[in-house]
Amino acid sequence: TTPLFEDAELFTEQEWDTRKAFALSNVATRRVLVSDDGRVTGINTNILLPEGDSMAPMEVAAATHALVEQMQQDYPQFEMHTVGSILINESFFQHATSGFAKLLAIGIVLLLVSSALILRSVSAAFSIGVLMFSATAVSLGVTGWLGWPITAPSSTSSVIIMAVAVASTVHMIASFLKRLATGATRSQAVQSAMAHNFKPIALTAVTTAIGFL
């Protein structure tokens, strides 16, 4: 096994034709690294990323874009494109972070306002907000404490945690307020809400967590 193209500037026209014919006929290259007509080819690169460095894919993607840009300037007669799992993760991360904070803030405000209107209680909406932020902070803190990297896909876990926390809290508070309306004391209302909602909420949280493993 020898390189197909090495010291190409020294090739004669016959050597070029021989290698071109091989590349267009061999199953290892035809329609894998080169098109049928030989006008399109690809460069396949294997990247070994360091473990525990969540920003390594972003650095590789940035270096790739810089290299392709330089090559495009050096060889303007060619059209160059990049593709691969690292670049897909980079694109996902950029789209997830661009405007994500603004949209998340708007969503949280709308959620708390709608909770206050539905439950007819500002304090209930405040409790939902406290639990929602606490659950997210604890989960991200435990993730960092365990040394797990936060990647582009896993960065959306905070939204999922907030959704589960809000759904569980709304059920608990609704049951609590319903018991208060029947004349029960706050202690009795809390006990009744816990008795009726603890198992369903726990089951929902556990099955949701298992689904994302």
PDB file of C-alpha atoms in Angstrom:
ATOM      1  CA  THR A   1       0.000   0.000   0.000  1.00  0.00           C
ATOM      2  CA  THR A   2       1.450   3.341  -1.064  1.00  0.00           C
ATOM      3  CA  PRO A   3       0.114   6.900  -1.135  1.00  0.00           C
ATOM      4  CA  LEU A   4      -1.968   7.573  -4.217  1.00  0.00           C
ATOM      5  CA  PHE A   5      -0.680  11.116  -4.587  1.00  0.00           C
ATOM      6  CA  GLU A   6       2.732  11.998  -3.212  1.00  0.00           C
ATOM      7  CA  ASP A   7       5.139  14.508  -4.757  1.00  0.00           C
ATOM      8  CA  ALA A   8       2.386  15.189  -7.279  1.00  0.00           C
ATOM      9  CA  GLU A   9       4.283  18.102  -8.789  1.00  0.00           C
ATOM     10  CA  LEU A  10       6.803  15.576 -10.181  1.00  0.00           C
ATOM     11  CA  PHE A  11       4.185  13.419 -11.946  1.00  0.00           C
ATOM     12  CA  THR A  12       4.181  13.025 -15.667  1.00  0.00           C
ATOM     13  CA  GLU A  13       0.917  13.226 -17.595  1.00  0.00           C
ATOM     14  CA  GLN A  14       0.850   9.434 -17.877  1.00  0.00           C
ATOM     15  CA  GLU A  15       1.282   9.021 -14.107  1.00  0.00           C
ATOM     16  CA  TRP A  16      -1.587  11.445 -13.537  1.00  0.00           C
ATOM     17  CA  ASP A  17      -3.830   9.474 -15.878  1.00  0.00           C
ATOM     18  CA  THR A  18      -2.902   6.186 -14.190  1.00  0.00           C
ATOM     19  CA  ARG A  19      -3.711   7.445 -10.707  1.00  0.00           C
ATOM     20  CA  LYS A  20      -6.886   9.146 -11.876  1.00  0.00           C
ATOM     21  CA  ALA A  21      -8.105   5.934 -13.464  1.00  0.00           C
ATOM     22  CA  PHE A  22      -7.340   4.015 -10.257  1.00  0.00           C
ATOM     23  CA  ALA A  23      -9.147   6.535  -8.054  1.00  0.00           C
ATOM     24  CA  LEU A  24     -12.228   6.486 -10.298  1.00  0.00           C
ATOM     25  CA  SER A  25     -12.419   2.706 -10.447  1.00  0.00           C
ATOM     26  CA  ASN A  26     -11.340   1.480  -7.005  1.00  0.00           C
ATOM     27  CA  VAL A  27     -14.200   0.735  -4.577  1.00  0.00           C
ATOM     28  CA  ALA A  28     -12.247   2.263  -1.698  1.00  0.00           C
ATOM     29  CA  THR A  29     -12.219   5.699  -3.320  1.00  0.00           C
ATOM     30  CA  ARG A  30     -14.958   5.871  -5.971  1.00  0.00           C
ATOM     31  CA  ARG A  31     -18.136   7.397  -4.514  1.00  0.00           C
ATOM     32  CA  VAL A  32     -16.375   7.427  -1.129  1.00  0.00           C
ATOM     33  CA  LEU A  33     -13.677  10.076  -1.498  1.00  0.00           C
ATOM     34  CA  VAL A  34     -14.150  11.017  -5.142  1.00  0.00           C
ATOM     35  CA  SER A  35     -17.186  11.429  -7.412  1.00  0.00           C
ATOM     36  CA  ASP A  36     -17.795   9.460 -10.576  1.00  0.00           C
ATOM     37  CA  ASP A  37     -16.550  12.267 -12.815  1.00  0.00           C
ATOM     38  CA  GLY A  38     -13.593  13.146 -10.590  1.00  0.00           C
ATOM     39  CA  ARG A  39     -14.733  16.753 -10.105  1.00  0.00           C
ATOM     40  CA  VAL A  40     -15.541  16.396  -6.402  1.00  0.00           C
ATOM     41  CA  THR A  41     -13.317  14.892  -3.718  1.00  0.00           C
ATOM     42  CA  GLY A  42     -13.207  14.780   0.051  1.00  0.00           C
ATOM     43  CA  ILE A  43     -10.596  14.840   2.796  1.00  0.00           C
ATOM     44  CA  ASN A  44     -11.477  12.533   5.671  1.00  0.00           C
ATOM     45  CA  THR A  45      -9.881  13.463   9.010  1.00  0.00           C
ATOM     46  CA  ASN A  46     -10.059  11.527  12.282  1.00  0.00           C
ATOM     47  CA  ILE A  47      -9.930  13.778  15.346  1.00  0.00           C
ATOM     48  CA  LEU A  48      -8.996  12.387  18.771  1.00  0.00           C
ATOM     49  CA  LEU A  49     -10.488  14.773  21.313  1.00  0.00           C
ATOM     50  CA  PRO A  50      -9.082  14.999  24.861  1.00  0.00           C
ATOM     51  CA  GLU A  51     -11.364  13.613  27.551  1.00  0.00           C
ATOM     52  CA  GLY A  52     -13.014  16.050  29.915  1.00  0.00           C
ATOM     53  CA  ASP A  53     -12.523  19.133  27.705  1.00  0.00           C
ATOM     54  CA  SER A  54     -15.980  20.192  26.544  1.00  0.00           C
ATOM     55  CA  MET A  55     -14.587  23.121  24.546  1.00  0.00           C
ATOM     56  CA  ALA A  56     -12.170  20.996  22.485  1.00  0.00           C
ATOM     57  CA  PRO A  57     -14.717  20.412  19.668  1.00  0.00           C
ATOM     58  CA  MET A  58     -15.253  24.177  19.409  1.00  0.00           C
ATOM     59  CA  GLU A  59     -11.497  24.754  19.138  1.00  0.00           C
ATOM     60  CA  VAL A  60     -11.174  22.073  16.450  1.00  0.00           C
ATOM     61  CA  ALA A  61     -14.083  23.591  14.515  1.00  0.00           C
ATOM     62  CA  ALA A  62     -12.554  27.085  14.710  1.00  0.00           C
ATOM     63  CA  ALA A  63      -9.192  25.766  13.481  1.00  0.00           C
ATOM     64  CA  THR A  64     -10.941  23.927  10.650  1.00  0.00           C
ATOM     65  CA  HIS A  65     -12.770  27.042   9.507  1.00  0.00           C
ATOM     66  CA  ALA A  66      -9.534  29.038   9.607  1.00  0.00           C
ATOM     67  CA  LEU A  67      -7.695  26.391   7.574  1.00  0.00           C
ATOM     68  CA  VAL A  68     -10.449  26.140   4.966  1.00  0.00           C
ATOM     69  CA  GLU A  69     -10.620  29.926   4.690  1.00  0.00           C
ATOM     70  CA  GLN A  70      -6.866  30.099   4.106  1.00  0.00           C
ATOM     71  CA  MET A  71      -7.003  27.317   1.508  1.00  0.00           C
ATOM     72  CA  GLN A  72      -9.897  29.032  -0.230  1.00  0.00           C
ATOM     73  CA  GLN A  73      -7.773  32.159  -0.549  1.00  0.00           C
ATOM     74  CA  ASP A  74      -4.797  30.170  -1.845  1.00  0.00           C
ATOM     75  CA  TYR A  75      -6.892  28.134  -4.296  1.00  0.00           C
ATOM     76  CA  PRO A  76      -9.875  30.309  -5.323  1.00  0.00           C
ATOM     77  CA  GLN A  77     -10.621  28.031  -8.300  1.00  0.00           C
ATOM     78  CA  PHE A  78     -11.921  25.363  -5.901  1.00  0.00           C
ATOM     79  CA  GLU A  79     -15.150  25.369  -3.911  1.00  0.00           C
ATOM     80  CA  MET A  80     -14.666  24.031  -0.394  1.00  0.00           C
ATOM     81  CA  HIS A  81     -17.174  22.880   2.222  1.00  0.00           C
ATOM     82  CA  THR A  82     -16.880  21.343   5.682  1.00  0.00           C
ATOM     83  CA  VAL A  83     -19.006  18.648   7.302  1.00  0.00           C
ATOM     84  CA  GLY A  84     -18.730  16.217  10.192  1.00  0.00           C
ATOM     85  CA  SER A  85     -19.938  15.476  13.696  1.00  0.00           C
ATOM     86  CA  ILE A  86     -17.707  18.130  15.295  1.00  0.00           C
ATOM     87  CA  LEU A  87     -19.031  20.823  12.967  1.00  0.00           C
ATOM     88  CA  ILE A  88     -22.604  19.664  13.553  1.00  0.00           C
ATOM     89  CA  ASN A  89     -22.069  19.997  17.310  1.00  0.00           C
ATOM     90  CA  GLU A  90     -20.581  23.448  16.781  1.00  0.00           C
ATOM     91  CA  SER A  91     -23.583  24.536  14.733  1.00  0.00           C
ATOM     92  CA  PHE A  92     -25.968  23.120  17.337  1.00  0.00           C
ATOM     93  CA  PHE A  93     -24.119  24.940  20.119  1.00  0.00           C
ATOM     94  CA  GLN A  94     -24.115  28.258  18.265  1.00  0.00           C
ATOM     95  CA  HIS A  95     -27.812  28.103  17.475  1.00  0.00           C
ATOM     96  CA  ALA A  96     -28.633  26.969  21.019  1.00  0.00           C
ATOM     97  CA  THR A  97     -26.704  29.826  22.641  1.00  0.00           C
ATOM     98  CA  SER A  98     -27.540  32.654  20.227  1.00  0.00           C
ATOM     99  CA  GLY A  99     -30.545  34.387  21.692  1.00  0.00           C
ATOM    100  CA  PHE A 100     -31.125  31.482  24.085  1.00  0.00           C
ATOM    101  CA  ALA A 101     -30.793  33.612  27.219  1.00  0.00           C
ATOM    102  CA  LYS A 102     -33.275  36.188  25.925  1.00  0.00           C
ATOM    103  CA  LEU A 103     -35.838  33.592  24.890  1.00  0.00           C
ATOM    104  CA  LEU A 104     -35.404  31.729  28.184  1.00  0.00           C
ATOM    105  CA  ALA A 105     -35.957  34.924  30.195  1.00  0.00           C
ATOM    106  CA  ILE A 106     -39.116  35.726  28.221  1.00  0.00           C
ATOM    107  CA  GLY A 107     -40.380  32.173  28.700  1.00  0.00           C
ATOM    108  CA  ILE A 108     -39.763  32.265  32.450  1.00  0.00           C
ATOM    109  CA  VAL A 109     -41.584  35.594  32.838  1.00  0.00           C
ATOM    110  CA  LEU A 110     -44.578  34.343  30.848  1.00  0.00           C
ATOM    111  CA  LEU A 111     -44.597  31.112  32.841  1.00  0.00           C
ATOM    112  CA  LEU A 112     -44.615  32.886  36.208  1.00  0.00           C
ATOM    113  CA  VAL A 113     -47.270  35.387  35.122  1.00  0.00           C
ATOM    114  CA  SER A 114     -49.527  32.627  33.779  1.00  0.00           C
ATOM    115  CA  SER A 115     -48.982  30.610  36.975  1.00  0.00           C
ATOM    116  CA  ALA A 116     -50.034  33.575  39.078  1.00  0.00           C
ATOM    117  CA  LEU A 117     -53.159  34.046  36.963  1.00  0.00           C
ATOM    118  CA  ILE A 118     -54.127  30.365  36.899  1.00  0.00           C
ATOM    119  CA  LEU A 119     -53.493  29.752  40.588  1.00  0.00           C
ATOM    120  CA  ARG A 120     -54.728  33.257  41.553  1.00  0.00           C
ATOM    121  CA  SER A 121     -51.792  33.631  43.875  1.00  0.00           C
ATOM    122  CA  VAL A 122     -48.624  35.703  43.480  1.00  0.00           C
ATOM    123  CA  SER A 123     -46.964  33.860  46.365  1.00  0.00           C
ATOM    124  CA  ALA A 124     -47.666  30.541  44.617  1.00  0.00           C
ATOM    125  CA  ALA A 125     -46.031  31.815  41.437  1.00  0.00           C
ATOM    126  CA  PHE A 126     -43.070  33.017  43.502  1.00  0.00           C
ATOM    127  CA  SER A 127     -42.760  29.562  45.079  1.00  0.00           C
ATOM    128  CA  ILE A 128     -42.763  27.987  41.629  1.00  0.00           C
ATOM    129  CA  GLY A 129     -39.977  30.320  40.530  1.00  0.00           C
ATOM    130  CA  VAL A 130     -37.864  29.566  43.607  1.00  0.00           C
ATOM    131  CA  LEU A 131     -38.208  25.808  43.173  1.00  0.00           C
ATOM    132  CA  MET A 132     -37.571  26.022  39.435  1.00  0.00           C
ATOM    133  CA  PHE A 133     -34.314  27.952  39.826  1.00  0.00           C
ATOM    134  CA  SER A 134     -33.234  25.836  42.812  1.00  0.00           C
ATOM    135  CA  ALA A 135     -33.726  22.574  40.909  1.00  0.00           C
ATOM    136  CA  THR A 136     -31.743  23.890  37.944  1.00  0.00           C
ATOM    137  CA  ALA A 137     -28.925  25.244  40.119  1.00  0.00           C
ATOM    138  CA  VAL A 138     -28.622  22.013  42.085  1.00  0.00           C
ATOM    139  CA  SER A 139     -28.595  19.818  38.972  1.00  0.00           C
ATOM    140  CA  LEU A 140     -25.946  21.913  37.209  1.00  0.00           C
ATOM    141  CA  GLY A 141     -23.927  22.140  40.430  1.00  0.00           C
ATOM    142  CA  VAL A 142     -23.959  18.362  40.888  1.00  0.00           C
ATOM    143  CA  THR A 143     -22.961  17.959  37.236  1.00  0.00           C
ATOM    144  CA  GLY A 144     -19.939  20.196  37.758  1.00  0.00           C
ATOM    145  CA  TRP A 145     -19.072  18.562  41.083  1.00  0.00           C
ATOM    146  CA  LEU A 146     -19.035  15.142  39.432  1.00  0.00           C
ATOM    147  CA  GLY A 147     -16.809  16.479  36.669  1.00  0.00           C
ATOM    148  CA  TRP A 148     -19.237  15.745  33.855  1.00  0.00           C
ATOM    149  CA  PRO A 149     -18.690  18.013  30.832  1.00  0.00           C
ATOM    150  CA  ILE A 150     -21.584  20.166  29.645  1.00  0.00           C
ATOM    151  CA  THR A 151     -21.869  19.635  25.900  1.00  0.00           C
ATOM    152  CA  ALA A 152     -24.086  21.312  23.311  1.00  0.00           C
ATOM    153  CA  PRO A 153     -26.912  18.753  23.575  1.00  0.00           C
ATOM    154  CA  SER A 154     -26.747  18.516  27.376  1.00  0.00           C
ATOM    155  CA  SER A 155     -26.839  22.307  27.738  1.00  0.00           C
ATOM    156  CA  THR A 156     -30.593  22.171  27.077  1.00  0.00           C
ATOM    157  CA  SER A 157     -31.125  20.003  30.166  1.00  0.00           C
ATOM    158  CA  SER A 158     -31.772  23.122  32.266  1.00  0.00           C
ATOM    159  CA  VAL A 159     -34.924  23.826  30.258  1.00  0.00           C
ATOM    160  CA  ILE A 160     -36.131  20.245  30.723  1.00  0.00           C
ATOM    161  CA  ILE A 161     -35.454  20.405  34.470  1.00  0.00           C
ATOM    162  CA  MET A 162     -37.382  23.665  34.709  1.00  0.00           C
ATOM    163  CA  ALA A 163     -40.337  22.176  32.842  1.00  0.00           C
ATOM    164  CA  VAL A 164     -40.496  19.122  35.096  1.00  0.00           C
ATOM    165  CA  ALA A 165     -40.090  21.264  38.227  1.00  0.00           C
ATOM    166  CA  VAL A 166     -42.871  23.636  37.171  1.00  0.00           C
ATOM    167  CA  ALA A 167     -45.285  20.824  36.281  1.00  0.00           C
ATOM    168  CA  SER A 168     -44.689  19.090  39.605  1.00  0.00           C
ATOM    169  CA  THR A 169     -44.955  22.289  41.631  1.00  0.00           C
ATOM    170  CA  VAL A 170     -48.173  23.392  39.945  1.00  0.00           C
ATOM    171  CA  HIS A 171     -49.834  20.065  40.796  1.00  0.00           C
ATOM    172  CA  MET A 172     -48.673  20.287  44.411  1.00  0.00           C
ATOM    173  CA  ILE A 173     -49.724  23.909  44.904  1.00  0.00           C
ATOM    174  CA  ALA A 174     -53.079  23.396  43.164  1.00  0.00           C
ATOM    175  CA  SER A 175     -53.896  20.541  45.537  1.00  0.00           C
ATOM    176  CA  PHE A 176     -52.727  22.646  48.482  1.00  0.00           C
ATOM    177  CA  LEU A 177     -54.923  25.599  47.532  1.00  0.00           C
ATOM    178  CA  LYS A 178     -57.896  23.335  46.853  1.00  0.00           C
ATOM    179  CA  ARG A 179     -57.658  21.864  50.362  1.00  0.00           C
ATOM    180  CA  LEU A 180     -57.361  25.340  51.870  1.00  0.00           C
ATOM    181  CA  ALA A 181     -60.536  26.354  50.062  1.00  0.00           C
ATOM    182  CA  THR A 182     -62.438  23.505  51.778  1.00  0.00           C
ATOM    183  CA  GLY A 183     -61.537  24.881  55.218  1.00  0.00           C
ATOM    184  CA  ALA A 184     -58.484  22.762  56.028  1.00  0.00           C
ATOM    185  CA  THR A 185     -55.595  24.258  57.936  1.00  0.00           C
ATOM    186  CA  ARG A 186     -52.298  24.954  56.161  1.00  0.00           C
ATOM    187  CA  SER A 187     -50.720  21.938  57.846  1.00  0.00           C
ATOM    188  CA  GLN A 188     -53.592  19.672  56.800  1.00  0.00           C
ATOM    189  CA  ALA A 189     -53.515  21.080  53.263  1.00  0.00           C
ATOM    190  CA  VAL A 190     -49.786  20.386  52.964  1.00  0.00           C
ATOM    191  CA  GLN A 191     -50.196  16.822  54.235  1.00  0.00           C
ATOM    192  CA  SER A 192     -53.095  16.175  51.862  1.00  0.00           C
ATOM    193  CA  ALA A 193     -51.213  17.621  48.859  1.00  0.00           C
ATOM    194  CA  MET A 194     -48.156  15.493  49.655  1.00  0.00           C
ATOM    195  CA  ALA A 195     -50.233  12.361  50.116  1.00  0.00           C
ATOM    196  CA  HIS A 196     -52.049  12.764  46.818  1.00  0.00           C
ATOM    197  CA  ASN A 197     -49.175  14.005  44.645  1.00  0.00           C
ATOM    198  CA  PHE A 198     -45.895  12.633  45.985  1.00  0.00           C
ATOM    199  CA  LYS A 199     -46.012   9.253  44.246  1.00  0.00           C
ATOM    200  CA  PRO A 200     -47.209  10.542  40.825  1.00  0.00           C
ATOM    201  CA  ILE A 201     -44.659  13.368  40.871  1.00  0.00           C
ATOM    202  CA  ALA A 202     -41.827  11.050  41.929  1.00  0.00           C
ATOM    203  CA  LEU A 203     -42.783   8.524  39.246  1.00  0.00           C
ATOM    204  CA  THR A 204     -42.880  11.250  36.595  1.00  0.00           C
ATOM    205  CA  ALA A 205     -39.471  12.618  37.602  1.00  0.00           C
ATOM    206  CA  VAL A 206     -37.822   9.191  37.701  1.00  0.00           C
ATOM    207  CA  THR A 207     -39.234   8.021  34.355  1.00  0.00           C
ATOM    208  CA  THR A 208     -38.289  11.348  32.723  1.00  0.00           C
ATOM    209  CA  ALA A 209     -34.737  11.031  34.042  1.00  0.00           C
ATOM    210  CA  ILE A 210     -34.494   7.435  32.810  1.00  0.00           C
ATOM    211  CA  GLY A 211     -35.727   8.530  29.398  1.00  0.00           C
ATOM    212  CA  PHE A 212     -32.782  10.926  29.021  1.00  0.00           C
ATOM    213  CA  LEU A 213     -30.079   8.454  30.102  1.00  0.00           C
TER     214      LEU A 213
END
